[in-house]
């Protein structure tokens, strides 16, 4: 068996331990003679799986009892519509646009009401997080929306915006479970799991109970109403059973690793290996404001497109996969999610040093 160091932005690297366990249980999950993929979602076996996954997630994130945990399909992108459909009671919401994903969410919300862009960092290719301490939050805004970690650009909010009492809605797809968060600061916090948690095809939405109502925009489909899924414990229809099962294993792995405080410490150390190198390199440079650097997605460039392409090609030959940057930023991007081992980043930096010496 040969595994590469996979720096993909998502779907992304998963803990090897988890993959092995899944492989071991593939033909016969705990003596029931079938895999989780083949099992009824109404079975006792699966009920235990989904309940245990939720329990472990609640423990990891210290989710208060007045928040529901929903396992939903449709990807993070479906939430761009589901959020306004369910939460835009006044048909007004404020968006802070710090990258492509926040922009897409803002554009989608315009279909349902007045979506105000109250701050943006597009003037400098989304390379920073705007000062959000005193924004012109709308009097009648139903919520303020952010994308907390900008996967493409490699920025992260180090402080949540001052929403002036309005509900905060946050997309944490690419920083999910990478560090502790205070769930009580959010009305709704959600993310696609395919970056830091599990296989693609599912979103976890953590939503305050009082925001789950039947009072949604007219025409909202049953399947796109949070209440449908909250009332049914995420089993209104057939959920992504296999994904829930793998995510549950990742939650157990995170607990074994020491929980989210320990992950934060580990992620800070891991990201520092790469950022420290970028800060002293004469060839490679980070692309965002240092104060806003993400611990999960690290874009970098040489400043020379041909050299960037050479680096991507040679790094791949050396066993480092998916380092090519997003097409809107160019250069390279290393996504170093929870499951990327420290040695993966050390090996990458060693390779970058060698490349710099050979291509001076
Ligand atoms: C921050 C963020 N939000 C949303 C999305 C969209 O996710 P999905 O492909 O699950 O719709 C992505 C995907 O890469 C992302 O990085």
GROMACS .gro file of C-alpha atoms and ligand atoms in nm:
model
  376
    1UNK     CA    1   0.000   0.000   0.000
    2UNK     CA    2   0.132   0.339  -0.086
    3UNK     CA    3  -0.030   0.659   0.038
    4UNK     CA    4   0.053   1.010  -0.084
    5UNK     CA    5   0.051   1.331   0.114
    6UNK     CA    6  -0.280   1.472  -0.005
    7UNK     CA    7  -0.312   1.851   0.025
    8UNK     CA    8  -0.654   1.867  -0.145
    9UNK     CA    9  -0.895   2.142  -0.038
   10UNK     CA   10  -1.179   1.892  -0.039
   11UNK     CA   11  -1.271   1.614  -0.058
   12UNK     CA   12  -0.962   1.575   0.149
   13UNK     CA   13  -0.736   1.355   0.357
   14UNK     CA   14  -0.900   1.142   0.628
   15UNK     CA   15  -0.729   0.981   0.927
   16UNK     CA   16  -0.569   0.652   0.821
   17UNK     CA   17  -0.689   0.489   1.138
   18UNK     CA   18  -1.049   0.569   1.041
   19UNK     CA   19  -1.005   0.443   0.685
   20UNK     CA   20  -0.864   0.115   0.814
   21UNK     CA   21  -1.152   0.067   1.056
   22UNK     CA   22  -1.402   0.135   0.778
   23UNK     CA   23  -1.222  -0.118   0.557
   24UNK     CA   24  -1.227  -0.376   0.836
   25UNK     CA   25  -1.601  -0.332   0.886
   26UNK     CA   26  -1.689  -0.319   0.517
   27UNK     CA   27  -1.809  -0.677   0.467
   28UNK     CA   28  -1.956  -0.735   0.811
   29UNK     CA   29  -2.037  -0.443   1.041
   30UNK     CA   30  -2.014  -0.575   1.396
   31UNK     CA   31  -2.151  -0.919   1.320
   32UNK     CA   32  -2.460  -0.811   1.130
   33UNK     CA   33  -2.334  -0.963   0.806
   34UNK     CA   34  -2.357  -0.649   0.595
   35UNK     CA   35  -2.185  -0.314   0.552
   36UNK     CA   36  -2.333   0.013   0.681
   37UNK     CA   37  -2.395   0.103   0.314
   38UNK     CA   38  -2.641  -0.186   0.285
   39UNK     CA   39  -2.827  -0.133   0.609
   40UNK     CA   40  -3.176   0.014   0.657
   41UNK     CA   41  -3.165   0.365   0.795
   42UNK     CA   42  -3.456   0.258   1.017
   43UNK     CA   43  -3.261  -0.032   1.171
   44UNK     CA   44  -3.156  -0.041   1.536
   45UNK     CA   45  -2.795  -0.075   1.417
   46UNK     CA   46  -2.809   0.251   1.221
   47UNK     CA   47  -3.006   0.428   1.490
   48UNK     CA   48  -2.718   0.358   1.728
   49UNK     CA   49  -2.470   0.492   1.470
   50UNK     CA   50  -2.647   0.825   1.413
   51UNK     CA   51  -2.725   0.878   1.783
   52UNK     CA   52  -2.368   0.806   1.885
   53UNK     CA   53  -2.231   1.037   1.614
   54UNK     CA   54  -2.450   1.319   1.738
   55UNK     CA   55  -2.358   1.254   2.100
   56UNK     CA   56  -1.986   1.261   2.024
   57UNK     CA   57  -2.016   1.578   1.816
   58UNK     CA   58  -2.210   1.746   2.099
   59UNK     CA   59  -1.937   1.650   2.342
   60UNK     CA   60  -1.656   1.768   2.115
   61UNK     CA   61  -1.816   2.107   2.045
   62UNK     CA   62  -1.995   2.149   2.380
   63UNK     CA   63  -2.319   2.206   2.192
   64UNK     CA   64  -2.587   2.334   2.431
   65UNK     CA   65  -2.920   2.151   2.462
   66UNK     CA   66  -3.112   2.432   2.294
   67UNK     CA   67  -2.931   2.366   1.964
   68UNK     CA   68  -3.028   2.093   1.719
   69UNK     CA   69  -2.771   1.900   1.516
   70UNK     CA   70  -2.889   1.820   1.164
   71UNK     CA   71  -2.724   1.587   0.913
   72UNK     CA   72  -2.836   1.721   0.575
   73UNK     CA   73  -2.766   1.656   0.209
   74UNK     CA   74  -2.724   1.893  -0.082
   75UNK     CA   75  -2.376   2.014   0.009
   76UNK     CA   76  -2.282   2.341   0.172
   77UNK     CA   77  -2.409   2.516  -0.143
   78UNK     CA   78  -2.765   2.410  -0.071
   79UNK     CA   79  -2.747   2.601   0.255
   80UNK     CA   80  -2.695   2.920   0.053
   81UNK     CA   81  -3.068   2.894  -0.035
   82UNK     CA   82  -3.195   2.707   0.268
   83UNK     CA   83  -3.071   2.978   0.506
   84UNK     CA   84  -3.269   3.267   0.353
   85UNK     CA   85  -3.572   3.043   0.292
   86UNK     CA   86  -3.587   2.960   0.661
   87UNK     CA   87  -3.444   3.264   0.835
   88UNK     CA   88  -3.535   3.568   0.622
   89UNK     CA   89  -3.852   3.659   0.809
   90UNK     CA   90  -3.820   4.031   0.721
   91UNK     CA   91  -3.665   3.946   0.386
   92UNK     CA   92  -3.349   4.133   0.483
   93UNK     CA   93  -3.005   3.993   0.562
   94UNK     CA   94  -2.651   4.129   0.581
   95UNK     CA   95  -2.358   3.951   0.419
   96UNK     CA   96  -1.984   3.996   0.470
   97UNK     CA   97  -1.816   3.891   0.150
   98UNK     CA   98  -1.467   3.755   0.209
   99UNK     CA   99  -1.435   3.508  -0.079
  100UNK     CA  100  -1.609   3.312  -0.352
  101UNK     CA  101  -1.820   3.104  -0.114
  102UNK     CA  102  -1.951   3.401   0.082
  103UNK     CA  103  -2.017   3.574  -0.250
  104UNK     CA  104  -2.215   3.280  -0.381
  105UNK     CA  105  -2.419   3.270  -0.060
  106UNK     CA  106  -2.484   3.645  -0.089
  107UNK     CA  107  -2.587   3.614  -0.455
  108UNK     CA  108  -2.822   3.325  -0.378
  109UNK     CA  109  -2.986   3.515  -0.093
  110UNK     CA  110  -3.074   3.796  -0.335
  111UNK     CA  111  -3.334   3.563  -0.485
  112UNK     CA  112  -3.528   3.568  -0.161
  113UNK     CA  113  -3.501   3.919  -0.029
  114UNK     CA  114  -3.274   4.216   0.026
  115UNK     CA  115  -2.926   4.079   0.080
  116UNK     CA  116  -2.695   4.365   0.175
  117UNK     CA  117  -2.321   4.338   0.130
  118UNK     CA  118  -2.207   4.526   0.442
  119UNK     CA  119  -1.835   4.457   0.400
  120UNK     CA  120  -1.606   4.294   0.147
  121UNK     CA  121  -1.240   4.225   0.084
  122UNK     CA  122  -1.277   4.179  -0.291
  123UNK     CA  123  -1.077   4.499  -0.353
  124UNK     CA  124  -0.760   4.305  -0.269
  125UNK     CA  125  -0.849   3.962  -0.411
  126UNK     CA  126  -0.998   3.856  -0.076
  127UNK     CA  127  -0.655   3.855   0.085
  128UNK     CA  128  -0.775   3.986   0.422
  129UNK     CA  129  -1.069   3.991   0.662
  130UNK     CA  130  -1.227   4.336   0.691
  131UNK     CA  131  -1.258   4.510   1.028
  132UNK     CA  132  -1.597   4.390   1.150
  133UNK     CA  133  -1.609   4.569   1.483
  134UNK     CA  134  -1.853   4.842   1.379
  135UNK     CA  135  -2.028   4.756   1.053
  136UNK     CA  136  -2.350   4.921   0.930
  137UNK     CA  137  -2.567   4.625   1.033
  138UNK     CA  138  -2.923   4.678   0.904
  139UNK     CA  139  -3.188   4.756   1.166
  140UNK     CA  140  -3.422   4.495   1.021
  141UNK     CA  141  -3.164   4.231   0.923
  142UNK     CA  142  -3.279   3.879   1.003
  143UNK     CA  143  -2.918   3.766   1.032
  144UNK     CA  144  -2.556   3.852   0.953
  145UNK     CA  145  -2.378   3.595   0.736
  146UNK     CA  146  -2.009   3.507   0.723
  147UNK     CA  147  -1.784   3.241   0.576
  148UNK     CA  148  -1.548   3.187   0.868
  149UNK     CA  149  -1.258   3.021   0.687
  150UNK     CA  150  -1.209   3.109   0.323
  151UNK     CA  151  -1.092   2.786   0.163
  152UNK     CA  152  -0.978   2.939  -0.165
  153UNK     CA  153  -0.798   3.246  -0.032
  154UNK     CA  154  -0.665   3.109   0.299
  155UNK     CA  155  -0.806   3.367   0.540
  156UNK     CA  156  -0.991   3.312   0.866
  157UNK     CA  157  -1.182   3.535   1.105
  158UNK     CA  158  -0.980   3.552   1.428
  159UNK     CA  159  -1.265   3.735   1.591
  160UNK     CA  160  -1.633   3.708   1.508
  161UNK     CA  161  -1.804   4.021   1.372
  162UNK     CA  162  -1.999   4.250   1.596
  163UNK     CA  163  -2.348   4.174   1.466
  164UNK     CA  164  -2.507   4.435   1.694
  165UNK     CA  165  -2.745   4.182   1.840
  166UNK     CA  166  -2.843   4.018   1.512
  167UNK     CA  167  -2.823   3.641   1.461
  168UNK     CA  168  -2.488   3.523   1.330
  169UNK     CA  169  -2.490   3.258   1.056
  170UNK     CA  170  -2.154   3.105   0.971
  171UNK     CA  171  -2.017   2.866   0.709
  172UNK     CA  172  -1.736   2.674   0.878
  173UNK     CA  173  -1.690   2.411   0.604
  174UNK     CA  174  -1.313   2.440   0.591
  175UNK     CA  175  -1.239   2.494   0.962
  176UNK     CA  176  -1.497   2.258   1.109
  177UNK     CA  177  -1.361   2.094   1.428
  178UNK     CA  178  -1.015   2.242   1.373
  179UNK     CA  179  -1.040   2.435   1.699
  180UNK     CA  180  -1.300   2.499   1.971
  181UNK     CA  181  -1.579   2.747   1.900
  182UNK     CA  182  -1.842   2.897   2.127
  183UNK     CA  183  -2.163   2.765   1.969
  184UNK     CA  184  -2.376   3.011   2.171
  185UNK     CA  185  -2.236   3.296   1.961
  186UNK     CA  186  -2.415   3.160   1.653
  187UNK     CA  187  -2.777   3.122   1.552
  188UNK     CA  188  -2.670   2.873   1.287
  189UNK     CA  189  -2.328   2.730   1.219
  190UNK     CA  190  -2.287   2.480   0.939
  191UNK     CA  191  -2.038   2.316   0.712
  192UNK     CA  192  -1.987   2.058   0.442
  193UNK     CA  193  -1.804   1.764   0.598
  194UNK     CA  194  -1.583   1.677   0.300
  195UNK     CA  195  -1.288   1.886   0.415
  196UNK     CA  196  -1.219   1.820   0.778
  197UNK     CA  197  -1.455   1.544   0.877
  198UNK     CA  198  -1.569   1.281   0.628
  199UNK     CA  199  -1.666   1.184   0.274
  200UNK     CA  200  -1.844   1.434   0.049
  201UNK     CA  201  -2.221   1.459   0.034
  202UNK     CA  202  -2.329   1.589   0.370
  203UNK     CA  203  -2.360   1.909   0.568
  204UNK     CA  204  -2.387   1.936   0.942
  205UNK     CA  205  -2.603   2.228   1.057
  206UNK     CA  206  -2.611   2.327   1.422
  207UNK     CA  207  -2.907   2.553   1.475
  208UNK     CA  208  -3.065   2.724   1.775
  209UNK     CA  209  -3.406   2.576   1.846
  210UNK     CA  210  -3.601   2.902   1.840
  211UNK     CA  211  -3.491   2.954   1.477
  212UNK     CA  212  -3.651   2.627   1.369
  213UNK     CA  213  -4.009   2.719   1.283
  214UNK     CA  214  -4.283   2.658   1.030
  215UNK     CA  215  -4.271   3.026   0.945
  216UNK     CA  216  -4.056   2.993   0.632
  217UNK     CA  217  -4.081   3.173   0.299
  218UNK     CA  218  -4.385   3.069   0.094
  219UNK     CA  219  -4.301   2.787  -0.143
  220UNK     CA  220  -4.011   2.652   0.061
  221UNK     CA  221  -3.990   2.280  -0.018
  222UNK     CA  222  -4.048   2.037   0.270
  223UNK     CA  223  -3.698   1.901   0.222
  224UNK     CA  224  -3.547   2.250   0.253
  225UNK     CA  225  -3.723   2.333   0.579
  226UNK     CA  226  -3.503   2.289   0.888
  227UNK     CA  227  -3.807   2.188   1.093
  228UNK     CA  228  -3.868   1.882   0.873
  229UNK     CA  229  -3.526   1.743   0.958
  230UNK     CA  230  -3.519   1.864   1.318
  231UNK     CA  231  -3.852   1.696   1.395
  232UNK     CA  232  -3.737   1.371   1.236
  233UNK     CA  233  -3.390   1.355   1.393
  234UNK     CA  234  -3.233   1.388   1.044
  235UNK     CA  235  -3.428   1.078   0.936
  236UNK     CA  236  -3.718   1.240   0.747
  237UNK     CA  237  -3.593   1.060   0.438
  238UNK     CA  238  -3.297   0.833   0.374
  239UNK     CA  239  -2.992   1.025   0.494
  240UNK     CA  240  -2.636   0.981   0.378
  241UNK     CA  241  -2.594   0.682   0.611
  242UNK     CA  242  -2.241   0.589   0.512
  243UNK     CA  243  -2.120   0.946   0.553
  244UNK     CA  244  -2.277   0.974   0.899
  245UNK     CA  245  -2.102   0.650   0.994
  246UNK     CA  246  -1.759   0.772   0.877
  247UNK     CA  247  -1.806   1.114   1.039
  248UNK     CA  248  -1.894   0.931   1.362
  249UNK     CA  249  -1.561   0.752   1.344
  250UNK     CA  250  -1.379   1.080   1.288
  251UNK     CA  251  -1.551   1.225   1.597
  252UNK     CA  252  -1.419   0.929   1.798
  253UNK     CA  253  -1.073   0.985   1.651
  254UNK     CA  254  -1.087   1.354   1.751
  255UNK     CA  255  -1.189   1.260   2.104
  256UNK     CA  256  -0.897   1.018   2.122
  257UNK     CA  257  -0.663   1.291   1.996
  258UNK     CA  258  -0.763   1.503   2.295
  259UNK     CA  259  -1.058   1.700   2.157
  260UNK     CA  260  -1.067   2.038   1.990
  261UNK     CA  261  -0.827   2.221   2.227
  262UNK     CA  262  -0.562   1.963   2.143
  263UNK     CA  263  -0.645   1.986   1.771
  264UNK     CA  264  -0.604   2.362   1.782
  265UNK     CA  265  -0.263   2.333   1.942
  266UNK     CA  266  -0.160   2.070   1.690
  267UNK     CA  267  -0.298   2.271   1.397
  268UNK     CA  268  -0.116   2.585   1.511
  269UNK     CA  269   0.214   2.397   1.531
  270UNK     CA  270   0.155   2.234   1.195
  271UNK     CA  271   0.063   2.557   1.016
  272UNK     CA  272   0.358   2.740   1.177
  273UNK     CA  273   0.602   2.496   1.011
  274UNK     CA  274   0.477   2.612   0.672
  275UNK     CA  275   0.420   2.981   0.751
  276UNK     CA  276   0.762   3.016   0.921
  277UNK     CA  277   0.924   2.876   0.611
  278UNK     CA  278   0.722   3.106   0.380
  279UNK     CA  279   0.822   3.409   0.589
  280UNK     CA  280   1.195   3.348   0.544
  281UNK     CA  281   1.195   3.204   0.192
  282UNK     CA  282   1.325   3.419  -0.091
  283UNK     CA  283   1.126   3.222  -0.347
  284UNK     CA  284   0.790   3.133  -0.190
  285UNK     CA  285   0.548   3.384  -0.042
  286UNK     CA  286   0.216   3.365   0.136
  287UNK     CA  287  -0.064   3.560  -0.033
  288UNK     CA  288  -0.273   3.693   0.258
  289UNK     CA  289  -0.241   3.936   0.550
  290UNK     CA  290  -0.050   3.760   0.825
  291UNK     CA  291  -0.304   3.846   1.092
  292UNK     CA  292  -0.581   3.672   0.898
  293UNK     CA  293  -0.398   3.353   0.804
  294UNK     CA  294  -0.597   3.031   0.802
  295UNK     CA  295  -0.466   2.727   0.990
  296UNK     CA  296  -0.626   2.502   0.729
  297UNK     CA  297  -0.563   2.644   0.380
  298UNK     CA  298  -0.226   2.794   0.296
  299UNK     CA  299  -0.193   2.955  -0.049
  300UNK     CA  300   0.153   3.055  -0.169
  301UNK     CA  301   0.322   3.171  -0.487
  302UNK     CA  302   0.670   3.218  -0.631
  303UNK     CA  303   0.563   3.521  -0.832
  304UNK     CA  304   0.656   3.341  -1.154
  305UNK     CA  305   0.384   3.136  -1.322
  306UNK     CA  306   0.628   2.901  -1.496
  307UNK     CA  307   0.811   2.832  -1.175
  308UNK     CA  308   0.478   2.768  -1.000
  309UNK     CA  309   0.386   2.515  -1.268
  310UNK     CA  310   0.727   2.348  -1.238
  311UNK     CA  311   0.681   2.326  -0.861
  312UNK     CA  312   0.336   2.170  -0.891
  313UNK     CA  313   0.462   1.913  -1.142
  314UNK     CA  314   0.773   1.817  -0.946
  315UNK     CA  315   0.594   1.809  -0.612
  316UNK     CA  316   0.340   1.568  -0.755
  317UNK     CA  317   0.618   1.344  -0.885
  318UNK     CA  318   0.762   1.346  -0.534
  319UNK     CA  319   0.433   1.227  -0.376
  320UNK     CA  320   0.267   1.556  -0.278
  321UNK     CA  321  -0.079   1.565  -0.434
  322UNK     CA  322  -0.319   1.851  -0.506
  323UNK     CA  323  -0.091   2.146  -0.439
  324UNK     CA  324  -0.210   2.344  -0.741
  325UNK     CA  325  -0.378   2.665  -0.628
  326UNK     CA  326  -0.736   2.760  -0.706
  327UNK     CA  327  -0.774   2.900  -1.057
  328UNK     CA  328  -0.871   3.245  -0.921
  329UNK     CA  329  -0.555   3.282  -0.710
  330UNK     CA  330  -0.302   3.081  -0.910
  331UNK     CA  331   0.018   2.946  -0.757
  332UNK     CA  332  -0.012   2.678  -0.494
  333UNK     CA  333  -0.233   2.595  -0.199
  334UNK     CA  334  -0.163   2.342   0.074
  335UNK     CA  335  -0.474   2.238   0.264
  336UNK     CA  336  -0.355   2.099   0.593
  337UNK     CA  337  -0.672   1.975   0.761
  338UNK     CA  338  -0.689   1.787   1.092
  339UNK     CA  339  -0.597   1.455   0.931
  340UNK     CA  340  -0.280   1.584   0.760
  341UNK     CA  341   0.003   1.449   0.974
  342UNK     CA  342   0.276   1.682   1.102
  343UNK     CA  343   0.527   1.477   0.896
  344UNK     CA  344   0.334   1.567   0.579
  345UNK     CA  345   0.396   1.937   0.634
  346UNK     CA  346   0.757   1.879   0.740
  347UNK     CA  347   0.817   1.676   0.424
  348UNK     CA  348   0.655   1.948   0.212
  349UNK     CA  349   0.875   2.219   0.363
  350UNK     CA  350   1.186   2.004   0.309
  351UNK     CA  351   1.081   1.961  -0.055
  352UNK     CA  352   1.022   2.337  -0.093
  353UNK     CA  353   1.368   2.413   0.051
  354UNK     CA  354   1.530   2.174  -0.193
  355UNK     CA  355   1.331   2.320  -0.482
  356UNK     CA  356   1.438   2.671  -0.384
  357UNK     CA  357   1.805   2.571  -0.374
  358UNK     CA  358   1.783   2.395  -0.711
  359UNK     CA  359   1.597   2.678  -0.885
  360UNK     CA  360   1.763   2.990  -0.753
  361LIG     C1  361  -1.621   2.750   0.268
  361LIG     C2  362  -1.698   2.669   0.170
  361LIG     N1  363  -1.831   2.682   0.162
  361LIG     C3  364  -1.905   2.612   0.075
  361LIG     C4  365  -1.847   2.522  -0.012
  361LIG     C5  366  -1.936   2.446  -0.108
  361LIG     O1  367  -1.947   2.317  -0.065
  361LIG     P1  368  -2.029   2.206  -0.145
  361LIG     O2  369  -1.944   2.163  -0.257
  361LIG     O3  370  -2.048   2.098  -0.040
  361LIG     O4  371  -2.157   2.264  -0.188
  361LIG     C6  372  -1.710   2.502  -0.007
  361LIG     C7  373  -1.652   2.401  -0.097
  361LIG     O5  374  -1.544   2.385  -0.131
  361LIG     C8  375  -1.633   2.578   0.085
  361LIG     O6  376  -1.500   2.565   0.089
   0.00000   0.00000   0.00000
